[in-house]
């Protein structure tokens, strides 16, 4: 980690806060590393602490669900930021469970394979060039491709492909699963992964975004004809409101997809959804769980939405040419990060989470005002992005 000794006084305070938050986050990962070496933590803390992942039909701590990749990814990031080999050793020890999961088809019939396999196996390949983990991640991309419905040009998010309620439904989160497909095209030279990712990203742009640049969480298409039907929510306040984390997935997702496929013009889309997000934040930048709520509402925050948005805003700034817009998005990202550090940094022993005050799903009463693995992951990614020349894994 860099020191801030040569930084001018006005930014020294921010730089020191970032360095201190980074050191605290790394220690939180180190503390959990032995407890969660081959066992995986749950999606969220419970009363401030992670417990072994629990899911019906599987032993506690199994690699199932959609969030385990963030834990392996946190370990890889901690290794890259510190050079401490114990982090890489633990991340590496977890990788066979990702291959076994595909072999057995343990909870892989959903679109979240990018969240699972990009921070774990793709990252392992990028860091260590181990062919086995490249091949495992390509197999995950093949499994994701089984959910692509060519007639509608979309990847079905959830459920059995023959389920009439789920067939043809997309969700905004999937934009972060598309980098797995782009990466698979790059490493295999086969273009069908990229073609599916581009089609899905375009359909997402055309139908998940409302005229005011807010987003639907989910959208339904006729799976036979591809005719667009209607938007809806699963984790937001209402079908017509704007789920904060969905908007954040859109910011980062469209920005990353622009990096892979600039011909689609998705950077402008990323900027539009970012502007909506920024104009619906409280003063310190830590979002309420749905952007329909504001200060005084008494509703919980979703810090993870803000952490994802920081990464997205920084990605946008990297993609824009030097100038006022680039400066504006970078400053917005730093302002939100200031708020996250001040209000949400997790400090032991009260918690072993990195980022407090997240929400998994308010309508389902899950993980409300807890840390969660994706919030921890994107908080560390945000800190890494602004404190060093660290390159994101997406
Ligand atoms: N991708 C699922 C969620 O954001 O809750």
mmCIF file of N, CA, C and O in Angstrom, residues 200-274:
data_model
loop_
_atom_site.group_PDB
_atom_site.id
_atom_site.type_symbol
_atom_site.label_atom_id
_atom_site.label_comp_id
_atom_site.label_asym_id
_atom_site.label_seq_id
_atom_site.Cartn_x
_atom_site.Cartn_y
_atom_site.Cartn_z
ATOM 1 N N UNK A 200 -27.744 -9.026 -25.108
ATOM 2 C CA UNK A 200 -28.385 -8.849 -23.798
ATOM 3 C C UNK A 200 -28.190 -7.411 -23.293
ATOM 4 O O UNK A 200 -29.116 -6.799 -22.747
ATOM 5 N N UNK A 201 -26.993 -6.875 -23.459
ATOM 6 C CA UNK A 201 -26.728 -5.500 -22.989
ATOM 7 C C UNK A 201 -27.617 -4.501 -23.731
ATOM 8 O O UNK A 201 -28.154 -3.556 -23.132
ATOM 9 N N UNK A 202 -27.804 -4.724 -25.036
ATOM 10 C CA UNK A 202 -28.659 -3.793 -25.798
ATOM 11 C C UNK A 202 -30.122 -3.887 -25.366
ATOM 12 O O UNK A 202 -30.802 -2.874 -25.229
ATOM 13 N N UNK A 203 -30.593 -5.102 -25.145
ATOM 14 C CA UNK A 203 -31.975 -5.264 -24.678
ATOM 15 C C UNK A 203 -32.131 -4.625 -23.291
ATOM 16 O O UNK A 203 -33.161 -4.021 -22.999
ATOM 17 N N UNK A 204 -31.099 -4.752 -22.466
ATOM 18 C CA UNK A 204 -31.150 -4.144 -21.125
ATOM 19 C C UNK A 204 -31.238 -2.624 -21.246
ATOM 20 O O UNK A 204 -32.017 -1.970 -20.544
ATOM 21 N N UNK A 205 -30.422 -2.072 -22.119
ATOM 22 C CA UNK A 205 -30.456 -0.610 -22.319
ATOM 23 C C UNK A 205 -31.833 -0.180 -22.824
ATOM 24 O O UNK A 205 -32.397 0.813 -22.371
ATOM 25 N N UNK A 206 -32.387 -0.943 -23.750
ATOM 26 C CA UNK A 206 -33.623 -0.497 -24.406
ATOM 27 C C UNK A 206 -34.854 -0.664 -23.517
ATOM 28 O O UNK A 206 -35.832 0.057 -23.712
ATOM 29 N N UNK A 207 -34.820 -1.609 -22.567
ATOM 30 C CA UNK A 207 -36.047 -1.884 -21.819
ATOM 31 C C UNK A 207 -35.938 -1.760 -20.306
ATOM 32 O O UNK A 207 -36.948 -1.549 -19.640
ATOM 33 N N UNK A 208 -34.744 -1.893 -19.738
ATOM 34 C CA UNK A 208 -34.661 -1.763 -18.275
ATOM 35 C C UNK A 208 -34.628 -0.301 -17.845
ATOM 36 O O UNK A 208 -34.899 0.010 -16.691
ATOM 37 N N UNK A 209 -34.271 0.586 -18.754
ATOM 38 C CA UNK A 209 -34.152 2.006 -18.392
ATOM 39 C C UNK A 209 -35.437 2.732 -18.774
ATOM 40 O O UNK A 209 -35.914 2.636 -19.905
ATOM 41 N N UNK A 210 -35.963 3.453 -17.797
ATOM 42 C CA UNK A 210 -37.190 4.209 -18.033
ATOM 43 C C UNK A 210 -36.834 5.576 -18.654
ATOM 44 O O UNK A 210 -35.660 5.982 -18.630
ATOM 45 N N UNK A 211 -37.832 6.306 -19.141
ATOM 46 C CA UNK A 211 -37.536 7.603 -19.772
ATOM 47 C C UNK A 211 -36.814 8.592 -18.845
ATOM 48 O O UNK A 211 -36.057 9.445 -19.324
ATOM 49 N N UNK A 212 -37.004 8.465 -17.529
ATOM 50 C CA UNK A 212 -36.317 9.414 -16.624
ATOM 51 C C UNK A 212 -34.925 8.908 -16.211
ATOM 52 O O UNK A 212 -34.284 9.495 -15.338
ATOM 53 N N UNK A 213 -34.467 7.815 -16.824
ATOM 54 C CA UNK A 213 -33.143 7.215 -16.571
ATOM 55 C C UNK A 213 -33.051 6.429 -15.266
ATOM 56 O O UNK A 213 -31.961 6.012 -14.860
ATOM 57 N N UNK A 214 -34.160 6.231 -14.583
ATOM 58 C CA UNK A 214 -34.193 5.231 -13.499
ATOM 59 C C UNK A 214 -34.338 3.856 -14.157
ATOM 60 O O UNK A 214 -34.594 3.760 -15.369
ATOM 61 N N UNK A 215 -34.173 2.801 -13.352
ATOM 62 C CA UNK A 215 -34.222 1.448 -13.927
ATOM 63 C C UNK A 215 -35.318 0.604 -13.286
ATOM 64 O O UNK A 215 -35.633 0.754 -12.107
ATOM 65 N N UNK A 216 -35.852 -0.291 -14.100
ATOM 66 C CA UNK A 216 -36.613 -1.412 -13.557
ATOM 67 C C UNK A 216 -35.617 -2.417 -12.997
ATOM 68 O O UNK A 216 -34.535 -2.597 -13.570
ATOM 69 N N UNK A 217 -36.013 -3.119 -11.946
ATOM 70 C CA UNK A 217 -35.159 -4.223 -11.495
ATOM 71 C C UNK A 217 -35.210 -5.347 -12.523
ATOM 72 O O UNK A 217 -34.185 -5.885 -12.919
ATOM 73 N N UNK A 218 -36.417 -5.706 -12.970
ATOM 74 C CA UNK A 218 -36.543 -6.828 -13.904
ATOM 75 C C UNK A 218 -37.451 -6.435 -15.051
ATOM 76 O O UNK A 218 -38.258 -5.506 -14.930
ATOM 77 N N UNK A 219 -37.323 -7.149 -16.174
ATOM 78 C CA UNK A 219 -38.197 -6.894 -17.331
ATOM 79 C C UNK A 219 -38.526 -8.228 -17.990
ATOM 80 O O UNK A 219 -37.672 -9.114 -18.080
ATOM 81 N N UNK A 220 -39.772 -8.341 -18.461
ATOM 82 C CA UNK A 220 -40.257 -9.599 -19.043
ATOM 83 C C UNK A 220 -40.416 -9.441 -20.560
ATOM 84 O O UNK A 220 -40.992 -8.455 -21.024
ATOM 85 N N UNK A 221 -39.918 -10.449 -21.280
ATOM 86 C CA UNK A 221 -40.108 -10.526 -22.732
ATOM 87 C C UNK A 221 -40.874 -11.810 -23.053
ATOM 88 O O UNK A 221 -40.737 -12.819 -22.334
ATOM 89 N N UNK A 222 -41.611 -11.770 -24.143
ATOM 90 C CA UNK A 222 -42.179 -13.024 -24.646
ATOM 91 C C UNK A 222 -41.014 -13.882 -25.145
ATOM 92 O O UNK A 222 -40.274 -13.450 -26.044
ATOM 93 N N UNK A 223 -40.825 -15.066 -24.567
ATOM 94 C CA UNK A 223 -39.627 -15.838 -24.907
ATOM 95 C C UNK A 223 -39.647 -16.382 -26.348
ATOM 96 O O UNK A 223 -38.597 -16.669 -26.904
ATOM 97 N N UNK A 224 -40.822 -16.500 -26.947
ATOM 98 C CA UNK A 224 -40.891 -17.013 -28.334
ATOM 99 C C UNK A 224 -40.644 -15.908 -29.338
ATOM 100 O O UNK A 224 -39.860 -16.066 -30.281
ATOM 101 N N UNK A 225 -41.311 -14.764 -29.119
ATOM 102 C CA UNK A 225 -41.265 -13.704 -30.135
ATOM 103 C C UNK A 225 -40.278 -12.599 -29.779
ATOM 104 O O UNK A 225 -39.907 -11.802 -30.637
ATOM 105 N N UNK A 226 -39.880 -12.534 -28.502
ATOM 106 C CA UNK A 226 -39.017 -11.441 -28.062
ATOM 107 C C UNK A 226 -39.764 -10.139 -27.822
ATOM 108 O O UNK A 226 -39.160 -9.116 -27.492
ATOM 109 N N UNK A 227 -41.087 -10.149 -27.941
ATOM 110 C CA UNK A 227 -41.863 -8.914 -27.747
ATOM 111 C C UNK A 227 -41.720 -8.460 -26.290
ATOM 112 O O UNK A 227 -41.903 -9.256 -25.366
ATOM 113 N N UNK A 228 -41.345 -7.166 -26.075
ATOM 114 C CA UNK A 228 -41.221 -6.683 -24.700
ATOM 115 C C UNK A 228 -42.578 -6.594 -24.018
ATOM 116 O O UNK A 228 -43.542 -6.131 -24.625
ATOM 117 N N UNK A 229 -42.659 -7.055 -22.771
ATOM 118 C CA UNK A 229 -43.943 -7.102 -22.081
ATOM 119 C C UNK A 229 -44.033 -6.010 -21.012
ATOM 120 O O UNK A 229 -44.648 -4.980 -21.231
ATOM 121 N N UNK A 230 -43.335 -6.167 -19.869
ATOM 122 C CA UNK A 230 -43.476 -5.165 -18.804
ATOM 123 C C UNK A 230 -42.332 -5.277 -17.804
ATOM 124 O O UNK A 230 -41.705 -6.328 -17.674
ATOM 125 N N UNK A 231 -42.090 -4.189 -17.074
ATOM 126 C CA UNK A 231 -41.092 -4.181 -16.011
ATOM 127 C C UNK A 231 -41.723 -4.557 -14.680
ATOM 128 O O UNK A 231 -42.944 -4.454 -14.506
ATOM 129 N N UNK A 232 -40.883 -4.994 -13.752
ATOM 130 C CA UNK A 232 -41.369 -5.329 -12.409
ATOM 131 C C UNK A 232 -40.177 -5.304 -11.458
ATOM 132 O O UNK A 232 -39.036 -5.151 -11.889
ATOM 133 N N UNK A 233 -40.455 -5.460 -10.184
ATOM 134 C CA UNK A 233 -39.350 -5.531 -9.219
ATOM 135 C C UNK A 233 -39.434 -6.821 -8.426
ATOM 136 O O UNK A 233 -40.503 -7.438 -8.334
ATOM 137 N N UNK A 234 -38.309 -7.210 -7.848
ATOM 138 C CA UNK A 234 -38.297 -8.324 -6.898
ATOM 139 C C UNK A 234 -37.769 -7.833 -5.558
ATOM 140 O O UNK A 234 -38.253 -8.235 -4.507
ATOM 141 N N UNK A 235 -36.778 -6.943 -5.590
ATOM 142 C CA UNK A 235 -36.156 -6.488 -4.339
ATOM 143 C C UNK A 235 -36.364 -5.001 -4.073
ATOM 144 O O UNK A 235 -35.903 -4.486 -3.062
ATOM 145 N N UNK A 236 -37.008 -4.303 -5.006
ATOM 146 C CA UNK A 236 -37.254 -2.879 -4.792
ATOM 147 C C UNK A 236 -38.532 -2.643 -4.002
ATOM 148 O O UNK A 236 -39.255 -3.580 -3.651
ATOM 149 N N UNK A 237 -38.824 -1.356 -3.761
ATOM 150 C CA UNK A 237 -40.005 -0.973 -2.991
ATOM 151 C C UNK A 237 -41.285 -1.215 -3.792
ATOM 152 O O UNK A 237 -42.294 -1.641 -3.245
ATOM 153 N N UNK A 238 -41.238 -0.923 -5.092
ATOM 154 C CA UNK A 238 -42.425 -1.060 -5.942
ATOM 155 C C UNK A 238 -41.980 -1.245 -7.389
ATOM 156 O O UNK A 238 -40.853 -0.890 -7.744
ATOM 157 N N UNK A 239 -42.885 -1.737 -8.219
ATOM 158 C CA UNK A 239 -42.542 -1.900 -9.638
ATOM 159 C C UNK A 239 -42.150 -0.563 -10.269
ATOM 160 O O UNK A 239 -41.369 -0.526 -11.217
ATOM 161 N N UNK A 240 -42.711 0.512 -9.736
ATOM 162 C CA UNK A 240 -42.480 1.832 -10.335
ATOM 163 C C UNK A 240 -41.350 2.605 -9.654
ATOM 164 O O UNK A 240 -41.013 3.699 -10.086
ATOM 165 N N UNK A 241 -40.788 2.062 -8.562
ATOM 166 C CA UNK A 241 -39.706 2.795 -7.875
ATOM 167 C C UNK A 241 -38.363 2.345 -8.437
ATOM 168 O O UNK A 241 -38.309 1.561 -9.385
ATOM 169 N N UNK A 242 -37.283 2.851 -7.860
ATOM 170 C CA UNK A 242 -35.950 2.537 -8.375
ATOM 171 C C UNK A 242 -35.107 1.923 -7.260
ATOM 172 O O UNK A 242 -34.640 2.633 -6.354
ATOM 173 N N UNK A 243 -34.948 0.619 -7.328
ATOM 174 C CA UNK A 243 -34.137 -0.131 -6.359
ATOM 175 C C UNK A 243 -32.694 0.375 -6.449
ATOM 176 O O UNK A 243 -32.093 0.370 -7.526
ATOM 177 N N UNK A 244 -32.158 0.823 -5.329
ATOM 178 C CA UNK A 244 -30.851 1.512 -5.364
ATOM 179 C C UNK A 244 -29.754 0.608 -5.906
ATOM 180 O O UNK A 244 -28.929 1.042 -6.727
ATOM 181 N N UNK A 245 -29.717 -0.653 -5.470
ATOM 182 C CA UNK A 245 -28.618 -1.508 -5.938
ATOM 183 C C UNK A 245 -28.779 -1.826 -7.422
ATOM 184 O O UNK A 245 -27.788 -1.949 -8.135
ATOM 185 N N UNK A 246 -30.022 -1.922 -7.878
ATOM 186 C CA UNK A 246 -30.215 -2.139 -9.313
ATOM 187 C C UNK A 246 -29.650 -0.984 -10.118
ATOM 188 O O UNK A 246 -29.001 -1.182 -11.155
ATOM 189 N N UNK A 247 -29.899 0.245 -9.653
ATOM 190 C CA UNK A 247 -29.366 1.408 -10.377
ATOM 191 C C UNK A 247 -27.830 1.370 -10.366
ATOM 192 O O UNK A 247 -27.180 1.697 -11.364
ATOM 193 N N UNK A 248 -27.271 0.936 -9.242
ATOM 194 C CA UNK A 248 -25.800 0.846 -9.149
ATOM 195 C C UNK A 248 -25.260 -0.245 -10.077
ATOM 196 O O UNK A 248 -24.237 -0.050 -10.744
ATOM 197 N N UNK A 249 -25.952 -1.405 -10.136
ATOM 198 C CA UNK A 249 -25.523 -2.436 -11.094
ATOM 199 C C UNK A 249 -25.542 -1.863 -12.514
ATOM 200 O O UNK A 249 -24.684 -2.186 -13.342
ATOM 201 N N UNK A 250 -26.544 -1.033 -12.792
ATOM 202 C CA UNK A 250 -26.642 -0.457 -14.143
ATOM 203 C C UNK A 250 -25.466 0.487 -14.424
ATOM 204 O O UNK A 250 -24.887 0.468 -15.520
ATOM 205 N N UNK A 251 -25.100 1.307 -13.445
ATOM 206 C CA UNK A 251 -23.976 2.238 -13.654
ATOM 207 C C UNK A 251 -22.715 1.456 -13.995
ATOM 208 O O UNK A 251 -22.065 1.674 -15.027
ATOM 209 N N UNK A 252 -22.383 0.529 -13.107
ATOM 210 C CA UNK A 252 -21.120 -0.200 -13.304
ATOM 211 C C UNK A 252 -21.246 -1.144 -14.505
ATOM 212 O O UNK A 252 -20.319 -1.290 -15.313
ATOM 213 N N UNK A 253 -22.398 -1.789 -14.628
ATOM 214 C CA UNK A 253 -22.578 -2.777 -15.694
ATOM 215 C C UNK A 253 -22.482 -2.165 -17.080
ATOM 216 O O UNK A 253 -21.782 -2.697 -17.961
ATOM 217 N N UNK A 254 -23.170 -1.059 -17.315
ATOM 218 C CA UNK A 254 -23.094 -0.450 -18.646
ATOM 219 C C UNK A 254 -21.679 0.076 -18.917
ATOM 220 O O UNK A 254 -21.191 -0.006 -20.048
ATOM 221 N N UNK A 255 -21.029 0.596 -17.880
ATOM 222 C CA UNK A 255 -19.661 1.111 -18.081
ATOM 223 C C UNK A 255 -18.717 -0.030 -18.475
ATOM 224 O O UNK A 255 -17.941 0.093 -19.438
ATOM 225 N N UNK A 256 -18.784 -1.148 -17.768
ATOM 226 C CA UNK A 256 -17.876 -2.265 -18.102
ATOM 227 C C UNK A 256 -18.192 -2.812 -19.488
ATOM 228 O O UNK A 256 -17.289 -3.124 -20.265
ATOM 229 N N UNK A 257 -19.490 -2.929 -19.790
ATOM 230 C CA UNK A 257 -19.842 -3.462 -21.112
ATOM 231 C C UNK A 257 -19.391 -2.522 -22.221
ATOM 232 O O UNK A 257 -19.055 -2.972 -23.324
ATOM 233 N N UNK A 258 -19.344 -1.230 -21.928
ATOM 234 C CA UNK A 258 -18.784 -0.292 -22.917
ATOM 235 C C UNK A 258 -17.307 -0.596 -23.151
ATOM 236 O O UNK A 258 -16.831 -0.533 -24.287
ATOM 237 N N UNK A 259 -16.603 -0.924 -22.080
ATOM 238 C CA UNK A 259 -15.172 -1.226 -22.232
ATOM 239 C C UNK A 259 -14.966 -2.412 -23.188
ATOM 240 O O UNK A 259 -14.065 -2.405 -24.013
ATOM 241 N N UNK A 260 -15.836 -3.439 -23.080
ATOM 242 C CA UNK A 260 -15.691 -4.618 -23.938
ATOM 243 C C UNK A 260 -16.256 -4.393 -25.349
ATOM 244 O O UNK A 260 -15.790 -5.023 -26.296
ATOM 245 N N UNK A 261 -17.303 -3.584 -25.450
ATOM 246 C CA UNK A 261 -17.988 -3.434 -26.745
ATOM 247 C C UNK A 261 -18.298 -1.962 -26.991
ATOM 248 O O UNK A 261 -19.459 -1.545 -26.962
ATOM 249 N N UNK A 262 -17.260 -1.149 -27.255
ATOM 250 C CA UNK A 262 -17.494 0.297 -27.392
ATOM 251 C C UNK A 262 -18.441 0.646 -28.529
ATOM 252 O O UNK A 262 -19.097 1.704 -28.489
ATOM 253 N N UNK A 263 -18.568 -0.246 -29.518
ATOM 254 C CA UNK A 263 -19.437 0.045 -30.664
ATOM 255 C C UNK A 263 -20.913 0.161 -30.266
ATOM 256 O O UNK A 263 -21.724 0.696 -31.032
ATOM 257 N N UNK A 264 -21.283 -0.298 -29.066
ATOM 258 C CA UNK A 264 -22.686 -0.236 -28.633
ATOM 259 C C UNK A 264 -23.054 1.132 -28.044
ATOM 260 O O UNK A 264 -24.225 1.414 -27.810
ATOM 261 N N UNK A 265 -22.065 1.947 -27.753
ATOM 262 C CA UNK A 265 -22.353 3.285 -27.230
ATOM 263 C C UNK A 265 -22.925 3.277 -25.820
ATOM 264 O O UNK A 265 -23.707 4.167 -25.452
ATOM 265 N N UNK A 266 -22.533 2.315 -25.003
ATOM 266 C CA UNK A 266 -23.147 2.182 -23.673
ATOM 267 C C UNK A 266 -22.580 3.152 -22.634
ATOM 268 O O UNK A 266 -23.118 3.249 -21.530
ATOM 269 N N UNK A 267 -21.519 3.877 -22.984
ATOM 270 C CA UNK A 267 -20.975 4.827 -22.002
ATOM 271 C C UNK A 267 -21.986 5.941 -21.722
ATOM 272 O O UNK A 267 -22.158 6.364 -20.575
ATOM 273 N N UNK A 268 -22.650 6.381 -22.766
ATOM 274 C CA UNK A 268 -23.677 7.406 -22.577
ATOM 275 C C UNK A 268 -24.782 6.875 -21.654
ATOM 276 O O UNK A 268 -25.280 7.593 -20.773
ATOM 277 N N UNK A 269 -25.144 5.608 -21.824
ATOM 278 C CA UNK A 269 -26.166 4.985 -20.968
ATOM 279 C C UNK A 269 -25.687 4.966 -19.517
ATOM 280 O O UNK A 269 -26.445 5.298 -18.594
ATOM 281 N N UNK A 270 -24.429 4.583 -19.337
ATOM 282 C CA UNK A 270 -23.874 4.540 -17.975
ATOM 283 C C UNK A 270 -23.928 5.929 -17.335
ATOM 284 O O UNK A 270 -24.270 6.064 -16.149
ATOM 285 N N UNK A 271 -23.614 6.959 -18.109
ATOM 286 C CA UNK A 271 -23.637 8.328 -17.566
ATOM 287 C C UNK A 271 -25.061 8.734 -17.187
ATOM 288 O O UNK A 271 -25.281 9.353 -16.144
ATOM 289 N N UNK A 272 -26.030 8.366 -18.013
ATOM 290 C CA UNK A 272 -27.420 8.747 -17.715
ATOM 291 C C UNK A 272 -27.902 8.097 -16.422
ATOM 292 O O UNK A 272 -28.494 8.754 -15.561
ATOM 293 N N UNK A 273 -27.655 6.804 -16.259
ATOM 294 C CA UNK A 273 -28.127 6.150 -15.029
ATOM 295 C C UNK A 273 -27.326 6.641 -13.816
ATOM 296 O O UNK A 273 -27.860 6.733 -12.700
ATOM 297 N N UNK A 274 -26.057 6.993 -14.047
ATOM 298 C CA UNK A 274 -25.250 7.555 -12.950
ATOM 299 C C UNK A 274 -25.831 8.902 -12.506
ATOM 300 O O UNK A 274 -25.920 9.186 -11.305
#
